[in-house]
Coordinates of C-alpha atoms in Angstrom, one line a residue:
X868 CA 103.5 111.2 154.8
X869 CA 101.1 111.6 157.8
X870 CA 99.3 114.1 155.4
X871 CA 98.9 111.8 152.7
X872 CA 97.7 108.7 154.8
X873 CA 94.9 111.0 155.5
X874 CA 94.2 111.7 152.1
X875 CA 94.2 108.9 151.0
X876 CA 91.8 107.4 153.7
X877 CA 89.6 110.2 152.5
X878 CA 89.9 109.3 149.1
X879 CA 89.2 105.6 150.1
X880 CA 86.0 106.3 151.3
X881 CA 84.7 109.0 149.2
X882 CA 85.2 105.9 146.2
X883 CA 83.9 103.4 148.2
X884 CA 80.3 105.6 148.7
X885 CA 80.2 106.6 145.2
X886 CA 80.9 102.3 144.5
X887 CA 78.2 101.5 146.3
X888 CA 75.1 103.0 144.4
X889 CA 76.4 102.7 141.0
X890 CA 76.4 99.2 140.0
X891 CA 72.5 99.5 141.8
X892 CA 71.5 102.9 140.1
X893 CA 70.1 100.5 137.0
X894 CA 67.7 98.3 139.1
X895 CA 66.7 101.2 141.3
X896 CA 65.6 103.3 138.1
X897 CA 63.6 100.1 136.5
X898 CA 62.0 100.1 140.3
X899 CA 60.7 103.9 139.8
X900 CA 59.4 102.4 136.5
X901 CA 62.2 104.8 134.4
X902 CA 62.2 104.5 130.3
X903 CA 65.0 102.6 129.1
X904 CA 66.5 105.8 127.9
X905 CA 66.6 107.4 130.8
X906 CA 69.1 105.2 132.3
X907 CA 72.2 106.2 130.1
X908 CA 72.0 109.3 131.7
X909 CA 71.6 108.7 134.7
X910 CA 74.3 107.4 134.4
X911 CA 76.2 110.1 132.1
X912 CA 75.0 112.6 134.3
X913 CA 77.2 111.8 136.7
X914 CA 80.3 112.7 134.5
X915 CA 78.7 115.4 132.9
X916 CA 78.4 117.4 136.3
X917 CA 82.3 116.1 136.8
X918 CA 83.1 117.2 133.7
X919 CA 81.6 120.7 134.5
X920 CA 82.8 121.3 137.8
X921 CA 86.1 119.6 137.5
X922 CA 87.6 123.4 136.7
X923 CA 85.3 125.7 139.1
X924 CA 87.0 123.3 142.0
X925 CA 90.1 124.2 140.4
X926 CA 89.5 127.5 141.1
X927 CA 88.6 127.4 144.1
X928 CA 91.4 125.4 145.3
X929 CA 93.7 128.0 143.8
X930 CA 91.9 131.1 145.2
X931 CA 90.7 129.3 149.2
X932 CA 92.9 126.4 149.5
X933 CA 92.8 122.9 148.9
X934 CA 91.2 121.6 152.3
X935 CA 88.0 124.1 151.9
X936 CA 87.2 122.7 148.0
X937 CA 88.1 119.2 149.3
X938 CA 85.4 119.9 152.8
X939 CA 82.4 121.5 150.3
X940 CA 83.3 118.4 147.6
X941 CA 82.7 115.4 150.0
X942 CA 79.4 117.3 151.7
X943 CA 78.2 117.8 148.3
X944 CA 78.3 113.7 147.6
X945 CA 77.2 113.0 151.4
X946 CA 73.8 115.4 149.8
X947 CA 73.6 113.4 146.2
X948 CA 73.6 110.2 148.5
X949 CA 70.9 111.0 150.5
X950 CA 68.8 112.3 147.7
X951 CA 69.8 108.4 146.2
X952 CA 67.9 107.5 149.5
X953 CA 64.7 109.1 149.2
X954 CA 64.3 108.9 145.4
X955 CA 60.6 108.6 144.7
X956 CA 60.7 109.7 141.2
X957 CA 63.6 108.8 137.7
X958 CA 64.3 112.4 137.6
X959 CA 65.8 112.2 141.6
X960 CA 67.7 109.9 140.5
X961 CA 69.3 112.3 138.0
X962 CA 69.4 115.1 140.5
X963 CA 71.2 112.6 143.0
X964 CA 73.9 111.9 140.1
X965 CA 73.9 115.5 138.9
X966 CA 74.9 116.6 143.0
X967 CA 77.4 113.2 143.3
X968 CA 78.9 114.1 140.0
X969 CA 79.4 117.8 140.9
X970 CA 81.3 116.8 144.4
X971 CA 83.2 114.2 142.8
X972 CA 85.0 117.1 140.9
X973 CA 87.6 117.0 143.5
X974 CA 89.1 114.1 142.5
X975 CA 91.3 116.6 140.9
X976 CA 91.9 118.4 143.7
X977 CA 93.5 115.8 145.7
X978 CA 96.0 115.4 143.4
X979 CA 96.5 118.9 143.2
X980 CA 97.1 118.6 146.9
X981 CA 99.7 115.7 146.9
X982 CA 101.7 118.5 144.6
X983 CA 101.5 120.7 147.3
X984 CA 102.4 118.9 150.3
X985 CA 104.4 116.7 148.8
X986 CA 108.5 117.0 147.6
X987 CA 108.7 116.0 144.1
X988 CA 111.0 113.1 144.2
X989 CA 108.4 111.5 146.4
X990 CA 105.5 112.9 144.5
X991 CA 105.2 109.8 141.7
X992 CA 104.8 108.0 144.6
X993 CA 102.5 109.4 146.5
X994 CA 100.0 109.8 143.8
X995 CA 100.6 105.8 143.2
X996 CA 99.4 105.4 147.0
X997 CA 96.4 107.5 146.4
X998 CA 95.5 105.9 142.9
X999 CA 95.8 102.5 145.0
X1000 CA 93.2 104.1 148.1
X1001 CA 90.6 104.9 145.0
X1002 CA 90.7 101.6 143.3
X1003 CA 90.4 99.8 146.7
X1004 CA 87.2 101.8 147.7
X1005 CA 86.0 100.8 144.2
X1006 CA 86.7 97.3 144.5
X1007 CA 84.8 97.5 148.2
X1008 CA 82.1 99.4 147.3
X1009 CA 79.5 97.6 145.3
X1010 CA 80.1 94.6 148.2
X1011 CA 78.8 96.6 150.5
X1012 CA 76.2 98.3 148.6
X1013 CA 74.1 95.3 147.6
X1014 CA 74.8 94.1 150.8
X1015 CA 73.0 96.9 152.1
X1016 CA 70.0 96.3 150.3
X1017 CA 68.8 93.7 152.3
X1018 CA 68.0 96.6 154.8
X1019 CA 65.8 98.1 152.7
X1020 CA 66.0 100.6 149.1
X1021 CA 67.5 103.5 150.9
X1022 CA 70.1 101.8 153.2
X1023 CA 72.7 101.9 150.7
X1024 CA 72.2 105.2 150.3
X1025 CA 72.1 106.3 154.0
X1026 CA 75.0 104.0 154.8
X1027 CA 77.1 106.1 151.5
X1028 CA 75.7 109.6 152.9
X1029 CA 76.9 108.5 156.7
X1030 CA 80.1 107.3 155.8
X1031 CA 80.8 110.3 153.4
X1032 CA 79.5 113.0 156.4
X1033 CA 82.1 110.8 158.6
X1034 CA 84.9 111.7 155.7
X1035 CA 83.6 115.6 156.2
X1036 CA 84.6 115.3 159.9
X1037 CA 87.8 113.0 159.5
X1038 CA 89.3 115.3 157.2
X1039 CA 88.2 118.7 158.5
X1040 CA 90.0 117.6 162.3
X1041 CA 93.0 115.9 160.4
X1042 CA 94.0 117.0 157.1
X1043 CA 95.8 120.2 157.2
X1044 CA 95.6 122.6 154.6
X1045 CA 98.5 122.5 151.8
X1046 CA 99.5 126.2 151.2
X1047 CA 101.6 127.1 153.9
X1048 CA 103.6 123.4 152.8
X1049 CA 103.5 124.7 149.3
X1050 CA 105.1 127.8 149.4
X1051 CA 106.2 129.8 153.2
X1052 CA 104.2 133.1 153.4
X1053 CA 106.7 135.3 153.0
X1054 CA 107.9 134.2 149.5
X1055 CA 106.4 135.9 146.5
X1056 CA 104.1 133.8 143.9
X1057 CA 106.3 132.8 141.4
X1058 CA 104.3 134.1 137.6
X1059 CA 102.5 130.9 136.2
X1060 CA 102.7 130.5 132.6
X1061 CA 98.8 131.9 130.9
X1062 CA 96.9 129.1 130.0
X1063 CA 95.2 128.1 126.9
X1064 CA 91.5 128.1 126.9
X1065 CA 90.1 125.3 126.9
X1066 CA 87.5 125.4 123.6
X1067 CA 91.4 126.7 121.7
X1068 CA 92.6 123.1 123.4
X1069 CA 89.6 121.1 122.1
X1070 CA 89.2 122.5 118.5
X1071 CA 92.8 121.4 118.3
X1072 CA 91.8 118.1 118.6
X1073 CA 89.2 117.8 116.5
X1074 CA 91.5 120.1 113.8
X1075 CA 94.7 117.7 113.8
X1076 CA 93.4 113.9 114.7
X1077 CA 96.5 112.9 113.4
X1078 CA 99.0 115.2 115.3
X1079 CA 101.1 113.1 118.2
X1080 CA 98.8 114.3 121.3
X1081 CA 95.6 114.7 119.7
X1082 CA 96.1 110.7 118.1
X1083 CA 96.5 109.7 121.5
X1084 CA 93.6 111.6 123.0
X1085 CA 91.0 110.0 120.2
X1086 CA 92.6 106.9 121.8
X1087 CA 92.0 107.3 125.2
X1088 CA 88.4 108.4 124.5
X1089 CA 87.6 106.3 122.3
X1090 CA 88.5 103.6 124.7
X1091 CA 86.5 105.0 127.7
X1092 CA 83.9 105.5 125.1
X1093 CA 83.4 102.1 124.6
X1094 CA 84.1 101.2 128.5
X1095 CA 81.7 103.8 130.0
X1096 CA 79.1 102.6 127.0
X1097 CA 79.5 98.7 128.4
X1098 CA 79.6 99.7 131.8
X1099 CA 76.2 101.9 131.7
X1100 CA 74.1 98.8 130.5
X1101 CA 76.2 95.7 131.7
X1102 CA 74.0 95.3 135.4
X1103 CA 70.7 95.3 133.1
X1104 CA 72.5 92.7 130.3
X1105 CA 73.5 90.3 133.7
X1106 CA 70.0 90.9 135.1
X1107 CA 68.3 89.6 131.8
X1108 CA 71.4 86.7 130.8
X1109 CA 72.1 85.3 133.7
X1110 CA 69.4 86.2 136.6
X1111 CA 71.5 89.2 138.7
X1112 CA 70.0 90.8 140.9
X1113 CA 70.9 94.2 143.0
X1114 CA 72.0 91.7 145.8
X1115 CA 74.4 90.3 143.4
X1116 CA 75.6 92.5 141.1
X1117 CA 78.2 93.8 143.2
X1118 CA 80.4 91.0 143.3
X1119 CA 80.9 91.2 139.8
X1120 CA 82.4 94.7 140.2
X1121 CA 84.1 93.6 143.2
X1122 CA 86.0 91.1 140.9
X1123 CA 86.5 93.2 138.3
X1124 CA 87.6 96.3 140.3
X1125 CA 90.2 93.4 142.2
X1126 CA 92.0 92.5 138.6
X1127 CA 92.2 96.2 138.4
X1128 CA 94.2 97.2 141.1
X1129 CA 96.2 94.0 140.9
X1130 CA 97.1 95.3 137.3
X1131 CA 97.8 98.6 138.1
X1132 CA 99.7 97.7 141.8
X1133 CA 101.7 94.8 140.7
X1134 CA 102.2 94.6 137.4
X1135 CA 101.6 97.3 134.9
X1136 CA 105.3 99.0 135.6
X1137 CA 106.9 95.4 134.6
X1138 CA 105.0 95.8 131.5
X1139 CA 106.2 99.2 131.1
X1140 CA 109.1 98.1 131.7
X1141 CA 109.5 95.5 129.2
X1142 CA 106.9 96.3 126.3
X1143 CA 107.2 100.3 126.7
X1144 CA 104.1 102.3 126.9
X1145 CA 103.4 102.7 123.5
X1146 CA 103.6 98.3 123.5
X1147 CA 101.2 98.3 126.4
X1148 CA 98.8 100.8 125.2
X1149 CA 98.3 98.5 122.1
X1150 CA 97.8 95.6 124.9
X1151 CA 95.4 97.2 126.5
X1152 CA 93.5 98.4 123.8
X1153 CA 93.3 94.9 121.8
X1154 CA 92.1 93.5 125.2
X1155 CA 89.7 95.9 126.1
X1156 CA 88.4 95.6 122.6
X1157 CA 87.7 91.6 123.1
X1158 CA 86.3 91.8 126.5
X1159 CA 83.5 94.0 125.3
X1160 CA 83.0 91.9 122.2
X1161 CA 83.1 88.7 124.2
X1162 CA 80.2 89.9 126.6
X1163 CA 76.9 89.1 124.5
X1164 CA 79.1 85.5 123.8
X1165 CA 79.6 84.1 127.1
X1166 CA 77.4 80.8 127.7
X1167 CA 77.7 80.6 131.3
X1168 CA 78.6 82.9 134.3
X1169 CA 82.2 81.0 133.8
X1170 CA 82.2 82.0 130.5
X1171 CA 81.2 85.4 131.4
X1172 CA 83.9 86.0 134.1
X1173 CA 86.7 84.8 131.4
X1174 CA 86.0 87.2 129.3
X1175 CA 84.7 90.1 131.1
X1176 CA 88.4 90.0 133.3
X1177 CA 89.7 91.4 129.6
X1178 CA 88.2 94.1 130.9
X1179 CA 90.1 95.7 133.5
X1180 CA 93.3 94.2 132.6
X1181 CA 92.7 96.0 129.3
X1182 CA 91.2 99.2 131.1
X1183 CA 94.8 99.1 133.3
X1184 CA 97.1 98.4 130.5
X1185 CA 95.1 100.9 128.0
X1186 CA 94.3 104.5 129.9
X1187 CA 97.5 104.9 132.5
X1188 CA 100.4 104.0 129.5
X1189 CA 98.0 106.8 127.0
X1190 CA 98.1 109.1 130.0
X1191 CA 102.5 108.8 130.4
X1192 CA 103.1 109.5 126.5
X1193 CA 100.4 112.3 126.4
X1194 CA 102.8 113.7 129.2

């Protein structure tokens, strides 16, 4: 497990950087005097460069090894950061997102990792433990990134690109590479199954809505449809309702990244358990779908904090039990 502990320290950090600018990419972009527009995607640009290089790491994972893809990934967010730093302009904003979103495409790759190195009866487990290290850097993150900006408009993103160029070095002197763990040297490669393209995969979605998997894909993207969509515009809604500021703002992710991992660490498989996933995919969506109507009702900050927790209680319940019965 010494493998994974490294990992997931890795992993914890790389989230926490990446939790740090977000919630403050909104006020930052109204500061470089950005159109309204221009903010969504900012912000979508982010998972648009994921989305994009989420299968090139894959790749190279497959053909150089897990370690290298993982090194490249967290120097390429350490880069995004400090262009975050020194943004003078809206459009270096985008380029900082576009660079951050393209590194974070190893998100997969550490997972593909824990499959390596890990035996299977103990992989469940392990991937728990590294689902845990991301959701705590989440929850940390925005803390320290508004705390940060009482140093000045580029600390948070000097501190991000420092502690992310510390990850490089952790993880390049400690975290071996998985091949040789994954299969000895002198064993053949074992013929992998061909795999379906991936436009053949989407048009089937869009062919059968109604089939078993692609139902329960339109759910799961509906769902982060309509969380990413709140989530893009909720630090400019809190700056106008209630008077939140970038030195503030964070502790509202901090709370709501908290009942996250709570949900997902302590009590999501007693739900499971009890409701079956199918029960608490229902949950989660009916909850999620109140907390995001509740919002633009709340009175008060109190008000606002009751019904914004829907939120990641719904988010917890909703994506992981969609995830197990597409599997």
């Amino acid at each position: 497990m010494k493998r994974i502990s490294v990992l997931m320290a890795a992993a914890f950090v790389d989230m926490m950087g990446g939790a740090m600018i977000f919630p403050l990419l909104p006020f930052y972009a109204l500061h470089l005097k950005a159109a309204p527009w221009m903010i969504g995607w900012m912000i979508a640009s982010f998972w648009i460069a994921q989305l994009a290089s989420s299968p090139l790491w894959g790749r190279v994972s497959d053909r150089y090894g897990r370690r290298p893809a993982l090194l490249v990934g967290l120097t390429a967010s350490a880069l995004g950061f400090l262009v975050f730093a020194f943004a003078v302009t809206p459009w270096m904003l985008v380029l900082s997102r576009l660079v951050q979103g393209a590194g974070g495409g190893t998100t997969g790759v550490a997972q593909a990792y824990v499959g390596d190195a890990i035996e299977p009866k103990d992989r469940a487990k392990a991937l728990g433990w590294l689902s845990a290290a991301t959701n705590a850097g989440v929850m940390i993150g925005p803390a320290i990134g508004s705390l940060a900006t009482n140093l000045g408009m580029a600390a948070p993103g000097l501190i991000a690109a420092t502690l992310c160029l510390g990850n490089v070095w952790y993880a390049w002197r400690w975290l071996p590479e998985s091949a040789p763990h994954r299969r000895p040297s002198h064993q053949a490669a074992a013929p992998s199954a061909p795999r379906r393209p991936v436009i053949e995969v989407v048009w089937e979605v869009f062919k059968a809505p109604k089939a078993d998997v692609p139902r329960l894909v339109w759910i799961y993207a509906v769902g982060m449809l309509g969380f990413m969509s709140m989530t893009g515009v909720l630090a400019l809604y809190l700056d106008r309702a209630f008077g939140v500021t970038e030195k503030t703002i964070g502790l509202f992710f901090v709370y709501t990244g908290g009942l996250s991992l709570i949900m997902r660490a302590l009590i999501l498989g007693k739900m499971v358990d009890r409701f079956g996933e199918t029960g608490v995919m229902r949950m989660g969506a009916i909850m999620l779908a109140l907390g995001l109507a509740g919002i633009p009702l709340a009175p008060n900050v109190l008000g606002l904090a009751a019904v914004i927790a829907l939120i990641p209680i719904g988010t917890a319940l909703l994506f992981p039990a969609t995830s197990a019965l597409v599997t």
